[in-house]
PDB file of C-alpha atoms in Angstrom:
ATOM      1  CA  ASN A   1      90.758  -7.119 -92.284  1.00  0.00           C
ATOM      2  CA  ALA A   2      88.370  -6.764 -90.050  1.00  0.00           C
ATOM      3  CA  GLY A   3      87.854  -3.099 -89.917  1.00  0.00           C
ATOM      4  CA  VAL A   4      86.278  -1.030 -87.254  1.00  0.00           C
ATOM      5  CA  THR A   5      84.983  -3.134 -84.580  1.00  0.00           C
ATOM      6  CA  GLN A   6      82.787  -2.376 -81.621  1.00  0.00           C
ATOM      7  CA  THR A   7      82.258  -4.161 -78.607  1.00  0.00           C
ATOM      8  CA  PRO A   8      79.990  -4.195 -77.100  1.00  0.00           C
ATOM      9  CA  LYS A   9      76.686  -3.888 -78.865  1.00  0.00           C
ATOM     10  CA  PHE A  10      73.989  -3.064 -76.440  1.00  0.00           C
ATOM     11  CA  GLN A  11      74.527  -2.015 -73.249  1.00  0.00           C
ATOM     12  CA  VAL A  12      71.943  -1.001 -69.695  1.00  0.00           C
ATOM     13  CA  LEU A  13      73.782   1.053 -67.729  1.00  0.00           C
ATOM     14  CA  LYS A  14      71.747   2.104 -64.169  1.00  0.00           C
ATOM     15  CA  THR A  15      72.567   6.405 -63.659  1.00  0.00           C
ATOM     16  CA  GLY A  16      75.450   6.891 -61.938  1.00  0.00           C
ATOM     17  CA  GLN A  17      77.684   3.739 -63.061  1.00  0.00           C
ATOM     18  CA  SER A  18      80.683   4.121 -65.233  1.00  0.00           C
ATOM     19  CA  MET A  19      81.884   1.871 -68.892  1.00  0.00           C
ATOM     20  CA  THR A  20      84.005   1.649 -71.239  1.00  0.00           C
ATOM     21  CA  LEU A  21      83.053   1.011 -74.809  1.00  0.00           C
ATOM     22  CA  GLN A  22      85.767  -0.206 -77.208  1.00  0.00           C
ATOM     23  CA  CYS A  23      86.594   0.504 -80.490  1.00  0.00           C
ATOM     24  CA  ALA A  24      89.595  -0.785 -82.749  1.00  0.00           C
ATOM     25  CA  GLN A  25      90.392  -0.692 -86.450  1.00  0.00           C
ATOM     26  CA  ASP A  26      93.379  -2.775 -88.069  1.00  0.00           C
ATOM     27  CA  MET A  27      92.930  -0.742 -91.243  1.00  0.00           C
ATOM     28  CA  ASN A  28      96.501   1.284 -89.088  1.00  0.00           C
ATOM     29  CA  HIS A  29      94.214   4.544 -89.725  1.00  0.00           C
ATOM     30  CA  GLU A  30      95.779   7.790 -88.196  1.00  0.00           C
ATOM     31  CA  TYR A  31      91.680   9.694 -87.510  1.00  0.00           C
ATOM     32  CA  MET A  32      89.605   7.812 -85.666  1.00  0.00           C
ATOM     33  CA  SER A  33      86.130   9.260 -83.845  1.00  0.00           C
ATOM     34  CA  TRP A  34      83.224   8.756 -81.777  1.00  0.00           C
ATOM     35  CA  TYR A  35      79.916  10.086 -82.626  1.00  0.00           C
ATOM     36  CA  ARG A  36      76.522   9.927 -81.276  1.00  0.00           C
ATOM     37  CA  GLN A  37      73.175   9.523 -83.033  1.00  0.00           C
ATOM     38  CA  ASP A  38      70.055  10.682 -81.602  1.00  0.00           C
ATOM     39  CA  PRO A  39      66.375  10.881 -83.208  1.00  0.00           C
ATOM     40  CA  GLY A  40      66.676  14.031 -85.474  1.00  0.00           C
ATOM     41  CA  MET A  41      70.456  15.495 -84.785  1.00  0.00           C
ATOM     42  CA  GLY A  42      71.900  13.031 -87.216  1.00  0.00           C
ATOM     43  CA  LEU A  43      75.454  11.900 -86.191  1.00  0.00           C
ATOM     44  CA  ARG A  44      77.778  14.453 -83.464  1.00  0.00           C
ATOM     45  CA  LEU A  45      80.409  14.162 -83.178  1.00  0.00           C
ATOM     46  CA  ILE A  46      82.070  13.692 -79.601  1.00  0.00           C
ATOM     47  CA  HIS A  47      85.871  13.255 -79.496  1.00  0.00           C
ATOM     48  CA  TYR A  48      88.879  12.417 -82.196  1.00  0.00           C
ATOM     49  CA  SER A  49      92.532  11.581 -82.101  1.00  0.00           C
ATOM     50  CA  VAL A  50      94.809  12.024 -85.110  1.00  0.00           C
ATOM     51  CA  GLY A  51      97.516   9.518 -83.802  1.00  0.00           C
ATOM     52  CA  ALA A  52      98.641   8.196 -81.372  1.00  0.00           C
ATOM     53  CA  GLY A  53      98.929   9.781 -78.475  1.00  0.00           C
ATOM     54  CA  ILE A  54      96.436  12.833 -79.794  1.00  0.00           C
ATOM     55  CA  THR A  55      92.559  13.340 -78.936  1.00  0.00           C
ATOM     56  CA  ASP A  56      90.547  16.784 -78.982  1.00  0.00           C
ATOM     57  CA  GLN A  57      86.858  17.107 -78.054  1.00  0.00           C
ATOM     58  CA  GLY A  58      84.492  17.433 -80.843  1.00  0.00           C
ATOM     59  CA  GLU A  59      80.751  19.236 -80.612  1.00  0.00           C
ATOM     60  CA  VAL A  60      79.623  17.167 -77.424  1.00  0.00           C
ATOM     61  CA  PRO A  61      82.214  15.748 -75.326  1.00  0.00           C
ATOM     62  CA  ASN A  62      80.364  15.884 -72.075  1.00  0.00           C
ATOM     63  CA  GLY A  63      80.271  13.899 -69.587  1.00  0.00           C
ATOM     64  CA  TYR A  64      83.230  11.657 -71.547  1.00  0.00           C
ATOM     65  CA  ASN A  65      86.391  10.410 -71.309  1.00  0.00           C
ATOM     66  CA  VAL A  66      89.138   9.530 -74.666  1.00  0.00           C
ATOM     67  CA  SER A  67      92.709   8.077 -74.901  1.00  0.00           C
ATOM     68  CA  ARG A  68      94.208   7.103 -77.761  1.00  0.00           C
ATOM     69  CA  SER A  69      97.261   4.866 -76.389  1.00  0.00           C
ATOM     70  CA  THR A  70      97.752   3.137 -79.884  1.00  0.00           C
ATOM     71  CA  THR A  71      96.565   3.596 -83.309  1.00  0.00           C
ATOM     72  CA  GLU A  72      94.427   0.626 -83.451  1.00  0.00           C
ATOM     73  CA  ASP A  73      92.596   1.059 -79.880  1.00  0.00           C
ATOM     74  CA  PHE A  74      90.378   4.352 -79.070  1.00  0.00           C
ATOM     75  CA  PRO A  75      88.519   3.466 -76.114  1.00  0.00           C
ATOM     76  CA  LEU A  76      85.524   5.907 -75.221  1.00  0.00           C
ATOM     77  CA  ARG A  77      84.992   6.339 -71.468  1.00  0.00           C
ATOM     78  CA  LEU A  78      81.497   7.135 -69.730  1.00  0.00           C
ATOM     79  CA  LEU A  79      82.429   8.285 -65.689  1.00  0.00           C
ATOM     80  CA  SER A  80      79.351   8.363 -64.497  1.00  0.00           C
ATOM     81  CA  ALA A  81      75.994   7.313 -66.862  1.00  0.00           C
ATOM     82  CA  ALA A  82      73.406   9.443 -67.259  1.00  0.00           C
ATOM     83  CA  PRO A  83      70.184   9.407 -68.728  1.00  0.00           C
ATOM     84  CA  SER A  84      71.146  11.961 -71.126  1.00  0.00           C
ATOM     85  CA  GLN A  85      73.526   9.680 -72.740  1.00  0.00           C
ATOM     86  CA  THR A  86      71.070   7.258 -74.462  1.00  0.00           C
ATOM     87  CA  SER A  87      72.049   6.334 -77.665  1.00  0.00           C
ATOM     88  CA  VAL A  88      74.095   4.594 -80.805  1.00  0.00           C
ATOM     89  CA  TYR A  89      77.527   5.556 -80.391  1.00  0.00           C
ATOM     90  CA  PHE A  90      79.883   4.694 -83.473  1.00  0.00           C
ATOM     91  CA  CYS A  91      83.418   5.083 -83.416  1.00  0.00           C
ATOM     92  CA  ALA A  92      85.192   5.545 -87.233  1.00  0.00           C
ATOM     93  CA  SER A  93      88.310   5.742 -88.756  1.00  0.00           C
ATOM     94  CA  ARG A  94      90.033   7.024 -91.825  1.00  0.00           C
ATOM     95  CA  LEU A  95      93.247   7.910 -93.228  1.00  0.00           C
ATOM     96  CA  ALA A  96      95.238  11.072 -92.590  1.00  0.00           C
ATOM     97  CA  GLY A  97      96.408  11.736 -95.992  1.00  0.00           C
ATOM     98  CA  GLY A  98      94.300  13.369 -98.956  1.00  0.00           C
ATOM     99  CA  THR A  99      90.101  12.535 -99.191  1.00  0.00           C
ATOM    100  CA  ASP A 100      90.211   9.566 -97.877  1.00  0.00           C
ATOM    101  CA  THR A 101      86.587   7.617 -97.061  1.00  0.00           C
ATOM    102  CA  GLN A 102      85.735   7.541 -93.664  1.00  0.00           C
ATOM    103  CA  TYR A 103      84.232   3.691 -92.153  1.00  0.00           C
ATOM    104  CA  PHE A 104      82.302   3.327 -90.002  1.00  0.00           C
ATOM    105  CA  GLY A 105      82.307   1.023 -86.527  1.00  0.00           C
ATOM    106  CA  PRO A 106      78.752  -1.683 -86.356  1.00  0.00           C
ATOM    107  CA  GLY A 107      77.464   0.539 -82.989  1.00  0.00           C
ATOM    108  CA  THR A 108      76.397   0.533 -79.807  1.00  0.00           C
ATOM    109  CA  ARG A 109      73.599   0.712 -78.647  1.00  0.00           C
ATOM    110  CA  LEU A 110      73.236   2.361 -74.886  1.00  0.00           C
ATOM    111  CA  THR A 111      70.542   2.796 -72.661  1.00  0.00           C
ATOM    112  CA  VAL A 112      71.078   4.757 -69.300  1.00  0.00           C
ATOM    113  CA  LEU A 113      68.106   4.214 -66.774  1.00  0.00           C
TER     114      LEU A 113
ATOM    115  CA  ILE B   1      79.158  24.790 -84.996  1.00  0.00           C
ATOM    116  CA  LEU B   2      78.844  24.395 -88.496  1.00  0.00           C
ATOM    117  CA  ASN B   3      75.564  24.494 -90.410  1.00  0.00           C
ATOM    118  CA  VAL B   4      75.191  21.476 -92.271  1.00  0.00           C
ATOM    119  CA  GLU B   5      71.791  21.524 -93.753  1.00  0.00           C
ATOM    120  CA  GLN B   6      69.707  18.435 -95.894  1.00  0.00           C
ATOM    121  CA  SER B   7      66.678  18.902 -97.272  1.00  0.00           C
ATOM    122  CA  PRO B   8      63.705  17.227 -97.869  1.00  0.00           C
ATOM    123  CA  GLN B   9      63.940  15.561 -94.512  1.00  0.00           C
ATOM    124  CA  SER B  10      61.870  12.991 -95.449  1.00  0.00           C
ATOM    125  CA  LEU B  11      60.794  11.511 -99.124  1.00  0.00           C
ATOM    126  CA  HIS B  12      58.420   8.687-100.660  1.00  0.00           C
ATOM    127  CA  VAL B  13      58.560   7.676-104.218  1.00  0.00           C
ATOM    128  CA  GLN B  14      56.827   5.184-106.302  1.00  0.00           C
ATOM    129  CA  GLU B  15      59.569   2.641-108.041  1.00  0.00           C
ATOM    130  CA  GLY B  16      61.345   3.661-110.986  1.00  0.00           C
ATOM    131  CA  ASP B  17      60.947   7.638-110.339  1.00  0.00           C
ATOM    132  CA  SER B  18      64.386   9.556-110.543  1.00  0.00           C
ATOM    133  CA  THR B  19      64.683  11.390-107.130  1.00  0.00           C
ATOM    134  CA  ASN B  20      67.223  14.658-106.007  1.00  0.00           C
ATOM    135  CA  PHE B  21      68.245  15.530-102.601  1.00  0.00           C
ATOM    136  CA  THR B  22      70.183  18.549-101.686  1.00  0.00           C
ATOM    137  CA  CYS B  23      73.016  19.225 -98.902  1.00  0.00           C
ATOM    138  CA  SER B  24      73.922  22.858 -98.180  1.00  0.00           C
ATOM    139  CA  PHE B  25      77.339  23.969 -96.397  1.00  0.00           C
ATOM    140  CA  PRO B  26      79.188  26.475 -95.470  1.00  0.00           C
ATOM    141  CA  SER B  27      81.336  27.701 -98.461  1.00  0.00           C
ATOM    142  CA  SER B  28      84.350  28.922 -96.387  1.00  0.00           C
ATOM    143  CA  ASN B  29      86.944  26.546 -95.456  1.00  0.00           C
ATOM    144  CA  PHE B  30      85.511  23.697 -97.558  1.00  0.00           C
ATOM    145  CA  TYR B  31      88.229  20.525 -98.453  1.00  0.00           C
ATOM    146  CA  ALA B  32      85.549  18.024 -98.723  1.00  0.00           C
ATOM    147  CA  LEU B  33      81.918  16.718 -99.207  1.00  0.00           C
ATOM    148  CA  HIS B  34      80.653  13.423 -98.463  1.00  0.00           C
ATOM    149  CA  TRP B  35      77.632  11.711 -99.123  1.00  0.00           C
ATOM    150  CA  TYR B  36      76.617   8.103 -96.794  1.00  0.00           C
ATOM    151  CA  ARG B  37      73.656   5.258 -97.148  1.00  0.00           C
ATOM    152  CA  TRP B  38      72.512   4.688 -93.853  1.00  0.00           C
ATOM    153  CA  GLU B  39      70.210   1.383 -94.047  1.00  0.00           C
ATOM    154  CA  THR B  40      68.160   0.888 -91.239  1.00  0.00           C
ATOM    155  CA  ALA B  41      70.563  -0.646 -88.067  1.00  0.00           C
ATOM    156  CA  LYS B  42      73.515  -0.773 -90.147  1.00  0.00           C
ATOM    157  CA  SER B  43      76.564   1.524 -90.084  1.00  0.00           C
ATOM    158  CA  PRO B  44      76.924   3.956 -92.898  1.00  0.00           C
ATOM    159  CA  GLU B  45      78.261   3.566 -95.728  1.00  0.00           C
ATOM    160  CA  ALA B  46      80.547   5.849 -98.219  1.00  0.00           C
ATOM    161  CA  LEU B  47      79.222   6.660-101.437  1.00  0.00           C
ATOM    162  CA  PHE B  48      81.384   9.479-102.425  1.00  0.00           C
ATOM    163  CA  VAL B  49      84.170  11.800-101.405  1.00  0.00           C
ATOM    164  CA  MET B  50      84.063  15.187-103.250  1.00  0.00           C
ATOM    165  CA  THR B  51      86.713  17.926-103.266  1.00  0.00           C
ATOM    166  CA  LEU B  52      86.689  19.654-106.631  1.00  0.00           C
ATOM    167  CA  ASN B  53      83.936  22.418-107.478  1.00  0.00           C
ATOM    168  CA  GLY B  54      82.169  21.232-110.084  1.00  0.00           C
ATOM    169  CA  ASP B  55      82.692  17.798-109.422  1.00  0.00           C
ATOM    170  CA  GLU B  56      80.734  15.124-110.342  1.00  0.00           C
ATOM    171  CA  LYS B  57      80.584  11.246-109.005  1.00  0.00           C
ATOM    172  CA  LYS B  58      78.993   8.362-110.515  1.00  0.00           C
ATOM    173  CA  LYS B  59      78.318   4.695-108.615  1.00  0.00           C
ATOM    174  CA  GLY B  60      75.826   2.844-110.695  1.00  0.00           C
ATOM    175  CA  ARG B  61      72.340   4.159-110.287  1.00  0.00           C
ATOM    176  CA  ILE B  62      73.549   6.853-107.576  1.00  0.00           C
ATOM    177  CA  SER B  63      75.423  10.560-108.876  1.00  0.00           C
ATOM    178  CA  ALA B  64      76.490  13.561-106.563  1.00  0.00           C
ATOM    179  CA  THR B  65      77.459  17.231-107.939  1.00  0.00           C
ATOM    180  CA  LEU B  66      79.030  19.602-106.149  1.00  0.00           C
ATOM    181  CA  ASN B  67      79.209  23.458-106.387  1.00  0.00           C
ATOM    182  CA  THR B  68      81.881  24.917-103.155  1.00  0.00           C
ATOM    183  CA  LYS B  69      81.391  28.736-104.032  1.00  0.00           C
ATOM    184  CA  GLU B  70      77.784  28.813-103.252  1.00  0.00           C
ATOM    185  CA  GLY B  71      77.858  25.745-101.115  1.00  0.00           C
ATOM    186  CA  TYR B  72      75.483  23.129-102.091  1.00  0.00           C
ATOM    187  CA  SER B  73      75.961  19.399-103.273  1.00  0.00           C
ATOM    188  CA  TYR B  74      73.008  17.370-105.219  1.00  0.00           C
ATOM    189  CA  LEU B  75      72.498  13.372-104.835  1.00  0.00           C
ATOM    190  CA  TYR B  76      70.598  11.822-107.521  1.00  0.00           C
ATOM    191  CA  ILE B  77      69.345   8.975-108.064  1.00  0.00           C
ATOM    192  CA  LYS B  78      67.971   7.289-111.111  1.00  0.00           C
ATOM    193  CA  GLY B  79      65.010   4.582-111.656  1.00  0.00           C
ATOM    194  CA  SER B  80      64.740   4.015-108.035  1.00  0.00           C
ATOM    195  CA  GLN B  81      64.023   0.614-106.590  1.00  0.00           C
ATOM    196  CA  PRO B  82      62.557  -0.772-103.253  1.00  0.00           C
ATOM    197  CA  GLU B  83      66.544  -1.309-102.255  1.00  0.00           C
ATOM    198  CA  ASP B  84      67.976   2.179-102.085  1.00  0.00           C
ATOM    199  CA  SER B  85      65.374   2.672 -99.400  1.00  0.00           C
ATOM    200  CA  ALA B  86      67.950   4.298 -96.504  1.00  0.00           C
ATOM    201  CA  THR B  87      68.853   7.843 -95.413  1.00  0.00           C
ATOM    202  CA  TYR B  88      70.897   9.545 -97.099  1.00  0.00           C
ATOM    203  CA  LEU B  89      73.255  11.689 -95.207  1.00  0.00           C
ATOM    204  CA  CYS B  90      76.249  13.841 -96.386  1.00  0.00           C
ATOM    205  CA  ALA B  91      79.018  15.061 -94.088  1.00  0.00           C
ATOM    206  CA  PHE B  92      81.040  18.723 -94.791  1.00  0.00           C
ATOM    207  CA  GLU B  93      84.685  18.164 -94.116  1.00  0.00           C
ATOM    208  CA  GLY B  94      86.355  21.326 -93.054  1.00  0.00           C
ATOM    209  CA  SER B  95      90.651  22.484 -93.160  1.00  0.00           C
ATOM    210  CA  ALA B  96      89.976  21.255 -89.637  1.00  0.00           C
ATOM    211  CA  ARG B  97      89.516  17.797 -90.946  1.00  0.00           C
ATOM    212  CA  GLN B  98      86.565  16.413 -89.233  1.00  0.00           C
ATOM    213  CA  LEU B  99      83.522  15.530 -90.612  1.00  0.00           C
ATOM    214  CA  THR B 100      79.924  17.265 -89.225  1.00  0.00           C
ATOM    215  CA  PHE B 101      77.293  15.682 -90.735  1.00  0.00           C
ATOM    216  CA  GLY B 102      73.604  17.168 -92.013  1.00  0.00           C
ATOM    217  CA  SER B 103      70.364  14.953 -90.342  1.00  0.00           C
ATOM    218  CA  GLY B 104      69.947  13.314 -93.508  1.00  0.00           C
ATOM    219  CA  THR B 105      67.333  12.910 -96.064  1.00  0.00           C
ATOM    220  CA  GLN B 106      65.019   9.495 -95.578  1.00  0.00           C
ATOM    221  CA  LEU B 107      63.819   8.044 -98.755  1.00  0.00           C
ATOM    222  CA  THR B 108      60.887   5.256 -99.122  1.00  0.00           C
ATOM    223  CA  VAL B 109      60.739   3.716-102.608  1.00  0.00           C
ATOM    224  CA  LEU B 110      57.381   1.992-102.606  1.00  0.00           C
ATOM    225  CA  PRO B 111      56.649  -1.125-104.817  1.00  0.00           C
TER     226      PRO B 111
END
């Protein structure tokens, strides 16, 4: 199993540009989440999904969109990038039942100029 | 927004010392408490998932306890080694089944 994969690893954008961060998992996990990590702030939840076709907002959703058309993929879209979105983004997945471990992808480091 | 607090923020110990950190979380709507180890430039790696009041988990020299009634968990490292240097995160999972993370405790073990 590849686990949770994310692309790209690094990205530099100009203010106002749009882009999609890709996330995929091959563990047949129902739950998938996007977090951003900023210094001194820990991991903050952006959006999450409990299954294909179902998404919901987390703590910091503004400026981001998500969709979940398949169990495997959960892309995060930045519609119009702002410098405040400079961060490290982590995708994570876990099974829905019980209290299973959440697995993280390797992260995408995004800089918005 | 749920309040998950970790203390201390950072800690320096000598190789061989034992140490512990605290995670405080809401005592209502509790589902599980997760502990992660996070090394620089890597992604968080799961250590424990704890669900029951009084739960104790152990993995090598690392162990954790859980008190859901008062809303805290302790992580212990016995005989710290330089390779234990990392940030240790806890995450509260409530009835909504989403994880809310603390800011972490950054541990540095000096040789």
